[in-house]
């Protein structure tokens, strides 16, 4: 099963992708995570991506498409995968289609998680992540047991640089301009699933799985 997650930054793509990956035993491929890992390892790709990420802009397509094509050709993707944060532009979607077409494959589901902008801004302001293990938290909806400390590894909880209010506004702008057109793109292919992202993560997951298995 090849699934892609659509939706604004902070809509819950990553949360649902993690849950679906566990439920179906297929990998979650997050381009944002790949860039952040490269950044922390100081690779050339990480350095190139950093300027764009810090500004809330998209990393250029040519730095993303080959990376994803390479990742989905690996053995653990044979039974399917969940793309979380890719494609984010029509050009990226077309590039993915072209790669899949070579082996007669296609995207099975495009899951679009819808959340109004105002709710996104409030969500992102409270988002925290463990600096050590990457576990996500939220100061209101998913607080750690001890303020600022990761429940799992004791690491310090940080705000992602691109979750700062002015960067979030920019990321939403970029989403509406460059990524929202993907909704019509996948609707036209007949594989779009629209999910209300304001419901609880459990309810959203149950809804998505029921539709995937229908
Ligand atoms: P995310 O964690 O998915 O919100 O991604 C964080 C940042 O990584 C984004 O704001 C972009 O700068 C960059 N990024 C992640 N995925 C892509 C993509 N498919 N195309 C371009 N830039 C991306």
PDB file of C-alpha atoms and ligand atoms in Angstrom:
ATOM      1  CA  UNK A   1       0.000   0.000   0.000  1.00  0.00           C
ATOM      2  CA  UNK A   2       1.470   3.339  -1.045  1.00  0.00           C
ATOM      3  CA  UNK A   3       0.042   6.214   0.949  1.00  0.00           C
ATOM      4  CA  UNK A   4       0.900   9.893   0.889  1.00  0.00           C
ATOM      5  CA  UNK A   5      -0.065  12.341   3.609  1.00  0.00           C
ATOM      6  CA  UNK A   6      -1.310  15.801   2.649  1.00  0.00           C
ATOM      7  CA  UNK A   7      -2.187  18.728   4.887  1.00  0.00           C
ATOM      8  CA  UNK A   8      -0.772  21.935   6.313  1.00  0.00           C
ATOM      9  CA  UNK A   9       2.278  21.847   8.590  1.00  0.00           C
ATOM     10  CA  UNK A  10       1.017  20.890  12.041  1.00  0.00           C
ATOM     11  CA  UNK A  11      -2.184  19.252  10.752  1.00  0.00           C
ATOM     12  CA  UNK A  12      -1.120  15.884  12.170  1.00  0.00           C
ATOM     13  CA  UNK A  13       0.429  14.199   9.121  1.00  0.00           C
ATOM     14  CA  UNK A  14       3.394  12.911  11.093  1.00  0.00           C
ATOM     15  CA  UNK A  15       1.269  11.597  13.969  1.00  0.00           C
ATOM     16  CA  UNK A  16      -1.044   9.680  11.651  1.00  0.00           C
ATOM     17  CA  UNK A  17       1.835   8.480   9.456  1.00  0.00           C
ATOM     18  CA  UNK A  18       3.567   6.990  12.524  1.00  0.00           C
ATOM     19  CA  UNK A  19       0.363   5.256  13.628  1.00  0.00           C
ATOM     20  CA  UNK A  20      -0.441   3.873  10.170  1.00  0.00           C
ATOM     21  CA  UNK A  21       3.133   2.696   9.654  1.00  0.00           C
ATOM     22  CA  UNK A  22       2.907   0.724  12.912  1.00  0.00           C
ATOM     23  CA  UNK A  23      -0.562  -0.633  12.072  1.00  0.00           C
ATOM     24  CA  UNK A  24       0.432  -1.888   8.625  1.00  0.00           C
ATOM     25  CA  UNK A  25       4.118  -2.716   9.208  1.00  0.00           C
ATOM     26  CA  UNK A  26       5.357  -0.436   6.442  1.00  0.00           C
ATOM     27  CA  UNK A  27       7.932   2.377   6.714  1.00  0.00           C
ATOM     28  CA  UNK A  28       7.083   6.030   7.342  1.00  0.00           C
ATOM     29  CA  UNK A  29       9.239   8.233   5.165  1.00  0.00           C
ATOM     30  CA  UNK A  30       9.363  11.810   6.405  1.00  0.00           C
ATOM     31  CA  UNK A  31      11.358  14.159   4.189  1.00  0.00           C
ATOM     32  CA  UNK A  32      11.419  16.731   7.026  1.00  0.00           C
ATOM     33  CA  UNK A  33      13.006  14.132   9.338  1.00  0.00           C
ATOM     34  CA  UNK A  34      15.530  13.163   6.642  1.00  0.00           C
ATOM     35  CA  UNK A  35      16.566  16.827   6.296  1.00  0.00           C
ATOM     36  CA  UNK A  36      16.769  17.294  10.081  1.00  0.00           C
ATOM     37  CA  UNK A  37      18.927  14.152  10.435  1.00  0.00           C
ATOM     38  CA  UNK A  38      21.226  15.437   7.678  1.00  0.00           C
ATOM     39  CA  UNK A  39      21.376  18.781   9.423  1.00  0.00           C
ATOM     40  CA  UNK A  40      22.391  17.274  12.752  1.00  0.00           C
ATOM     41  CA  UNK A  41      25.031  15.149  11.004  1.00  0.00           C
ATOM     42  CA  UNK A  42      26.369  18.231   9.197  1.00  0.00           C
ATOM     43  CA  UNK A  43      26.061  16.732   5.685  1.00  0.00           C
ATOM     44  CA  UNK A  44      26.135  18.839   2.506  1.00  0.00           C
ATOM     45  CA  UNK A  45      22.429  18.111   1.970  1.00  0.00           C
ATOM     46  CA  UNK A  46      21.675  19.211   5.534  1.00  0.00           C
ATOM     47  CA  UNK A  47      23.587  22.460   5.067  1.00  0.00           C
ATOM     48  CA  UNK A  48      21.809  23.198   1.795  1.00  0.00           C
ATOM     49  CA  UNK A  49      18.374  22.433   3.268  1.00  0.00           C
ATOM     50  CA  UNK A  50      18.901  24.477   6.453  1.00  0.00           C
ATOM     51  CA  UNK A  51      18.557  27.936   4.880  1.00  0.00           C
ATOM     52  CA  UNK A  52      15.204  27.022   3.358  1.00  0.00           C
ATOM     53  CA  UNK A  53      13.904  25.233   6.433  1.00  0.00           C
ATOM     54  CA  UNK A  54      14.814  28.051   8.829  1.00  0.00           C
ATOM     55  CA  UNK A  55      12.969  30.518   6.591  1.00  0.00           C
ATOM     56  CA  UNK A  56       9.862  28.306   6.382  1.00  0.00           C
ATOM     57  CA  UNK A  57      10.380  27.810   2.656  1.00  0.00           C
ATOM     58  CA  UNK A  58      10.437  24.609   0.634  1.00  0.00           C
ATOM     59  CA  UNK A  59      13.740  22.957  -0.169  1.00  0.00           C
ATOM     60  CA  UNK A  60      14.111  22.980  -4.011  1.00  0.00           C
ATOM     61  CA  UNK A  61      12.490  20.023  -5.806  1.00  0.00           C
ATOM     62  CA  UNK A  62      15.810  18.783  -7.229  1.00  0.00           C
ATOM     63  CA  UNK A  63      17.153  18.209  -3.694  1.00  0.00           C
ATOM     64  CA  UNK A  64      14.039  16.258  -2.661  1.00  0.00           C
ATOM     65  CA  UNK A  65      12.888  14.136  -5.615  1.00  0.00           C
ATOM     66  CA  UNK A  66      16.001  11.989  -6.100  1.00  0.00           C
ATOM     67  CA  UNK A  67      16.290  11.449  -2.385  1.00  0.00           C
ATOM     68  CA  UNK A  68      12.734  10.073  -2.222  1.00  0.00           C
ATOM     69  CA  UNK A  69      13.136   8.002  -5.410  1.00  0.00           C
ATOM     70  CA  UNK A  70      16.203   6.398  -3.846  1.00  0.00           C
ATOM     71  CA  UNK A  71      14.515   5.783  -0.485  1.00  0.00           C
ATOM     72  CA  UNK A  72      11.413   4.079  -1.943  1.00  0.00           C
ATOM     73  CA  UNK A  73      13.581   1.753  -4.011  1.00  0.00           C
ATOM     74  CA  UNK A  74      14.997   0.181  -0.840  1.00  0.00           C
ATOM     75  CA  UNK A  75      14.002  -3.323   0.215  1.00  0.00           C
ATOM     76  CA  UNK A  76      11.885  -2.311   3.231  1.00  0.00           C
ATOM     77  CA  UNK A  77       9.544  -0.418   0.877  1.00  0.00           C
ATOM     78  CA  UNK A  78       8.634  -3.485  -1.176  1.00  0.00           C
ATOM     79  CA  UNK A  79       5.234  -3.920   0.543  1.00  0.00           C
ATOM     80  CA  UNK A  80       4.473  -0.202   0.544  1.00  0.00           C
ATOM     81  CA  UNK A  81       5.222   2.954   2.528  1.00  0.00           C
ATOM     82  CA  UNK A  82       3.787   6.136   3.880  1.00  0.00           C
ATOM     83  CA  UNK A  83       5.218   9.355   2.514  1.00  0.00           C
ATOM     84  CA  UNK A  84       4.948  12.061   5.167  1.00  0.00           C
ATOM     85  CA  UNK A  85       5.729  15.539   3.841  1.00  0.00           C
ATOM     86  CA  UNK A  86       6.278  14.515   0.215  1.00  0.00           C
ATOM     87  CA  UNK A  87       5.106  15.485  -2.355  1.00  0.00           C
ATOM     88  CA  UNK A  88       4.692  19.144  -1.469  1.00  0.00           C
ATOM     89  CA  UNK A  89       4.528  20.570  -5.000  1.00  0.00           C
ATOM     90  CA  UNK A  90       2.860  19.455  -8.226  1.00  0.00           C
ATOM     91  CA  UNK A  91       6.339  18.968  -9.745  1.00  0.00           C
ATOM     92  CA  UNK A  92       7.229  16.585  -6.893  1.00  0.00           C
ATOM     93  CA  UNK A  93       3.966  14.663  -7.386  1.00  0.00           C
ATOM     94  CA  UNK A  94       4.655  14.333 -11.104  1.00  0.00           C
ATOM     95  CA  UNK A  95       8.186  13.159 -10.410  1.00  0.00           C
ATOM     96  CA  UNK A  96       6.843  10.525  -7.986  1.00  0.00           C
ATOM     97  CA  UNK A  97       4.288   9.362 -10.574  1.00  0.00           C
ATOM     98  CA  UNK A  98       7.049   9.036 -13.170  1.00  0.00           C
ATOM     99  CA  UNK A  99       9.203   6.923 -10.826  1.00  0.00           C
ATOM    100  CA  UNK A 100       6.250   4.666  -9.944  1.00  0.00           C
ATOM    101  CA  UNK A 101       5.113   4.353 -13.571  1.00  0.00           C
ATOM    102  CA  UNK A 102       8.439   2.707 -14.462  1.00  0.00           C
ATOM    103  CA  UNK A 103       7.309  -0.360 -12.505  1.00  0.00           C
ATOM    104  CA  UNK A 104       3.608  -0.017 -13.312  1.00  0.00           C
ATOM    105  CA  UNK A 105       2.788   1.288  -9.832  1.00  0.00           C
ATOM    106  CA  UNK A 106       0.821   4.270  -8.526  1.00  0.00           C
ATOM    107  CA  UNK A 107      -0.121   6.075  -5.319  1.00  0.00           C
ATOM    108  CA  UNK A 108      -3.003   4.146  -3.706  1.00  0.00           C
ATOM    109  CA  UNK A 109      -4.260   6.806  -1.276  1.00  0.00           C
ATOM    110  CA  UNK A 110      -3.635  10.500  -0.715  1.00  0.00           C
ATOM    111  CA  UNK A 111      -4.811  11.235   2.825  1.00  0.00           C
ATOM    112  CA  UNK A 112      -5.551  14.941   3.279  1.00  0.00           C
ATOM    113  CA  UNK A 113      -5.799  16.035   6.917  1.00  0.00           C
ATOM    114  CA  UNK A 114      -7.760  19.278   7.125  1.00  0.00           C
ATOM    115  CA  UNK A 115      -7.313  21.774   9.968  1.00  0.00           C
ATOM    116  CA  UNK A 116      -8.152  25.534   9.816  1.00  0.00           C
ATOM    117  CA  UNK A 117      -5.158  27.904   9.864  1.00  0.00           C
ATOM    118  CA  UNK A 118      -6.108  29.451  13.256  1.00  0.00           C
ATOM    119  CA  UNK A 119      -6.023  26.024  14.908  1.00  0.00           C
ATOM    120  CA  UNK A 120      -2.674  25.257  13.252  1.00  0.00           C
ATOM    121  CA  UNK A 121      -1.090  28.436  14.643  1.00  0.00           C
ATOM    122  CA  UNK A 122      -2.259  27.571  18.176  1.00  0.00           C
ATOM    123  CA  UNK A 123      -1.051  23.971  17.841  1.00  0.00           C
ATOM    124  CA  UNK A 124       2.401  24.856  16.574  1.00  0.00           C
ATOM    125  CA  UNK A 125       2.993  27.456  19.293  1.00  0.00           C
ATOM    126  CA  UNK A 126       2.758  24.701  21.910  1.00  0.00           C
ATOM    127  CA  UNK A 127       4.630  22.021  19.994  1.00  0.00           C
ATOM    128  CA  UNK A 128       7.840  20.734  21.626  1.00  0.00           C
ATOM    129  CA  UNK A 129      10.231  17.994  20.651  1.00  0.00           C
ATOM    130  CA  UNK A 130      12.876  16.104  22.624  1.00  0.00           C
ATOM    131  CA  UNK A 131      16.310  17.337  21.559  1.00  0.00           C
ATOM    132  CA  UNK A 132      17.741  13.860  22.169  1.00  0.00           C
ATOM    133  CA  UNK A 133      15.238  11.273  20.869  1.00  0.00           C
ATOM    134  CA  UNK A 134      12.835  13.411  18.817  1.00  0.00           C
ATOM    135  CA  UNK A 135       9.673  12.394  20.717  1.00  0.00           C
ATOM    136  CA  UNK A 136       6.936  15.003  20.114  1.00  0.00           C
ATOM    137  CA  UNK A 137       4.999  16.795  22.896  1.00  0.00           C
ATOM    138  CA  UNK A 138       2.514  19.656  23.225  1.00  0.00           C
ATOM    139  CA  UNK A 139       2.414  21.972  26.232  1.00  0.00           C
ATOM    140  CA  UNK A 140      -1.403  21.751  26.396  1.00  0.00           C
ATOM    141  CA  UNK A 141      -2.589  18.587  24.667  1.00  0.00           C
ATOM    142  CA  UNK A 142       0.357  16.228  25.224  1.00  0.00           C
ATOM    143  CA  UNK A 143       2.475  17.580  28.109  1.00  0.00           C
ATOM    144  CA  UNK A 144       5.467  15.695  29.536  1.00  0.00           C
ATOM    145  CA  UNK A 145       5.228  14.440  33.134  1.00  0.00           C
ATOM    146  CA  UNK A 146       7.917  16.933  34.140  1.00  0.00           C
ATOM    147  CA  UNK A 147       8.029  20.372  32.541  1.00  0.00           C
ATOM    148  CA  UNK A 148      10.591  20.587  29.725  1.00  0.00           C
ATOM    149  CA  UNK A 149      11.889  17.022  30.175  1.00  0.00           C
ATOM    150  CA  UNK A 150      11.311  13.997  27.898  1.00  0.00           C
ATOM    151  CA  UNK A 151       9.362  11.161  29.588  1.00  0.00           C
ATOM    152  CA  UNK A 152      11.314   8.518  27.678  1.00  0.00           C
ATOM    153  CA  UNK A 153      14.956   9.586  27.718  1.00  0.00           C
ATOM    154  CA  UNK A 154      15.177  12.605  30.061  1.00  0.00           C
ATOM    155  CA  UNK A 155      16.303  14.829  27.154  1.00  0.00           C
ATOM    156  CA  UNK A 156      15.520  18.531  27.054  1.00  0.00           C
ATOM    157  CA  UNK A 157      12.336  19.575  25.232  1.00  0.00           C
ATOM    158  CA  UNK A 158      12.845  22.273  22.599  1.00  0.00           C
ATOM    159  CA  UNK A 159      10.747  24.239  20.171  1.00  0.00           C
ATOM    160  CA  UNK A 160      11.683  23.515  16.545  1.00  0.00           C
ATOM    161  CA  UNK A 161      13.192  26.656  15.040  1.00  0.00           C
ATOM    162  CA  UNK A 162      10.612  26.581  12.250  1.00  0.00           C
ATOM    163  CA  UNK A 163       7.733  26.395  14.764  1.00  0.00           C
ATOM    164  CA  UNK A 164       8.370  30.016  15.834  1.00  0.00           C
ATOM    165  CA  UNK A 165       5.228  32.108  15.137  1.00  0.00           C
ATOM    166  CA  UNK A 166       6.565  34.134  12.184  1.00  0.00           C
ATOM    167  CA  UNK A 167       7.992  31.038  10.488  1.00  0.00           C
ATOM    168  CA  UNK A 168       4.689  29.183  10.980  1.00  0.00           C
ATOM    169  CA  UNK A 169       2.838  32.013   9.195  1.00  0.00           C
ATOM    170  CA  UNK A 170       5.312  31.727   6.316  1.00  0.00           C
ATOM    171  CA  UNK A 171       4.986  27.915   6.202  1.00  0.00           C
ATOM    172  CA  UNK A 172       1.186  28.219   6.012  1.00  0.00           C
ATOM    173  CA  UNK A 173       1.498  30.709   3.166  1.00  0.00           C
ATOM    174  CA  UNK A 174       3.839  28.339   1.321  1.00  0.00           C
ATOM    175  CA  UNK A 175       1.450  25.449   1.997  1.00  0.00           C
ATOM    176  CA  UNK A 176      -1.547  27.285   0.490  1.00  0.00           C
ATOM    177  CA  UNK A 177       0.405  28.429  -2.546  1.00  0.00           C
ATOM    178  CA  UNK A 178       2.456  25.350  -3.391  1.00  0.00           C
ATOM    179  CA  UNK A 179       1.044  22.277  -1.649  1.00  0.00           C
ATOM    180  CA  UNK A 180      -2.732  22.806  -1.523  1.00  0.00           C
ATOM    181  CA  UNK A 181      -3.040  22.316  -5.320  1.00  0.00           C
ATOM    182  CA  UNK A 182      -2.085  18.674  -4.648  1.00  0.00           C
ATOM    183  CA  UNK A 183      -5.582  18.106  -3.238  1.00  0.00           C
ATOM    184  CA  UNK A 184      -7.160  18.673  -6.675  1.00  0.00           C
ATOM    185  CA  UNK A 185      -4.306  16.751  -8.322  1.00  0.00           C
ATOM    186  CA  UNK A 186      -5.066  13.583  -6.332  1.00  0.00           C
ATOM    187  CA  UNK A 187      -8.857  14.131  -6.370  1.00  0.00           C
ATOM    188  CA  UNK A 188      -8.650  14.019 -10.180  1.00  0.00           C
ATOM    189  CA  UNK A 189      -6.862  10.665  -9.893  1.00  0.00           C
ATOM    190  CA  UNK A 190      -9.661   9.324  -7.668  1.00  0.00           C
ATOM    191  CA  UNK A 191      -7.431   8.436  -4.694  1.00  0.00           C
ATOM    192  CA  UNK A 192      -8.091  11.371  -2.346  1.00  0.00           C
ATOM    193  CA  UNK A 193      -9.332  10.779   1.210  1.00  0.00           C
ATOM    194  CA  UNK A 194     -10.305  13.873   3.224  1.00  0.00           C
ATOM    195  CA  UNK A 195     -10.006  13.654   6.997  1.00  0.00           C
ATOM    196  CA  UNK A 196     -11.197  16.102   9.669  1.00  0.00           C
ATOM    197  CA  UNK A 197      -7.951  16.858  11.497  1.00  0.00           C
ATOM    198  CA  UNK A 198      -9.655  18.709  14.371  1.00  0.00           C
ATOM    199  CA  UNK A 199     -10.913  15.435  15.877  1.00  0.00           C
ATOM    200  CA  UNK A 200      -8.746  13.427  18.287  1.00  0.00           C
ATOM    201  CA  UNK A 201      -5.759  11.541  16.861  1.00  0.00           C
ATOM    202  CA  UNK A 202      -7.469   8.248  17.842  1.00  0.00           C
ATOM    203  CA  UNK A 203     -10.670   9.137  15.982  1.00  0.00           C
ATOM    204  CA  UNK A 204      -8.773  10.366  12.922  1.00  0.00           C
ATOM    205  CA  UNK A 205      -6.747   7.139  12.847  1.00  0.00           C
ATOM    206  CA  UNK A 206      -9.870   4.966  13.155  1.00  0.00           C
ATOM    207  CA  UNK A 207     -11.533   6.890  10.320  1.00  0.00           C
ATOM    208  CA  UNK A 208      -8.485   6.604   8.048  1.00  0.00           C
ATOM    209  CA  UNK A 209      -8.022   2.883   8.675  1.00  0.00           C
ATOM    210  CA  UNK A 210     -11.702   2.150   8.073  1.00  0.00           C
ATOM    211  CA  UNK A 211     -11.468   3.910   4.706  1.00  0.00           C
ATOM    212  CA  UNK A 212      -8.154   2.254   3.761  1.00  0.00           C
ATOM    213  CA  UNK A 213      -9.638  -1.157   4.504  1.00  0.00           C
ATOM    214  CA  UNK A 214     -13.081  -0.558   2.932  1.00  0.00           C
TER     215      UNK A 214
HETATM  216  P1  LIG B   1       8.205  19.010   7.932  1.00  0.00           P
HETATM  217  O1  LIG B   1       8.855  18.391   9.113  1.00  0.00           O
HETATM  218  O2  LIG B   1       7.552  18.001   7.038  1.00  0.00           O
HETATM  219  O3  LIG B   1       7.245  20.123   8.307  1.00  0.00           O
HETATM  220  O4  LIG B   1       9.369  19.674   7.050  1.00  0.00           O
HETATM  221  C1  LIG B   1      10.188  20.702   7.579  1.00  0.00           C
HETATM  222  C2  LIG B   1      10.809  21.504   6.443  1.00  0.00           C
HETATM  223  O5  LIG B   1      11.594  20.642   5.613  1.00  0.00           O
HETATM  224  C3  LIG B   1       9.807  22.155   5.508  1.00  0.00           C
HETATM  225  O6  LIG B   1       9.323  23.396   5.988  1.00  0.00           O
HETATM  226  C4  LIG B   1      10.679  22.334   4.247  1.00  0.00           C
HETATM  227  O7  LIG B   1      11.593  23.399   4.391  1.00  0.00           O
HETATM  228  C5  LIG B   1      11.495  21.043   4.255  1.00  0.00           C
HETATM  229  N1  LIG B   1      10.792  19.975   3.500  1.00  0.00           N
HETATM  230  C6  LIG B   1      10.303  18.797   3.986  1.00  0.00           C
HETATM  231  N2  LIG B   1       9.740  18.067   3.013  1.00  0.00           N
HETATM  232  C7  LIG B   1       9.857  18.788   1.877  1.00  0.00           C
HETATM  233  C8  LIG B   1       9.465  18.590   0.518  1.00  0.00           C
HETATM  234  N3  LIG B   1       8.802  17.483   0.129  1.00  0.00           N
HETATM  235  N4  LIG B   1       9.769  19.560  -0.380  1.00  0.00           N
HETATM  236  C9  LIG B   1      10.437  20.667  -0.023  1.00  0.00           C
HETATM  237  N5  LIG B   1      10.813  20.928   1.229  1.00  0.00           N
HETATM  238  C10 LIG B   1      10.540  20.001   2.189  1.00  0.00           C
END
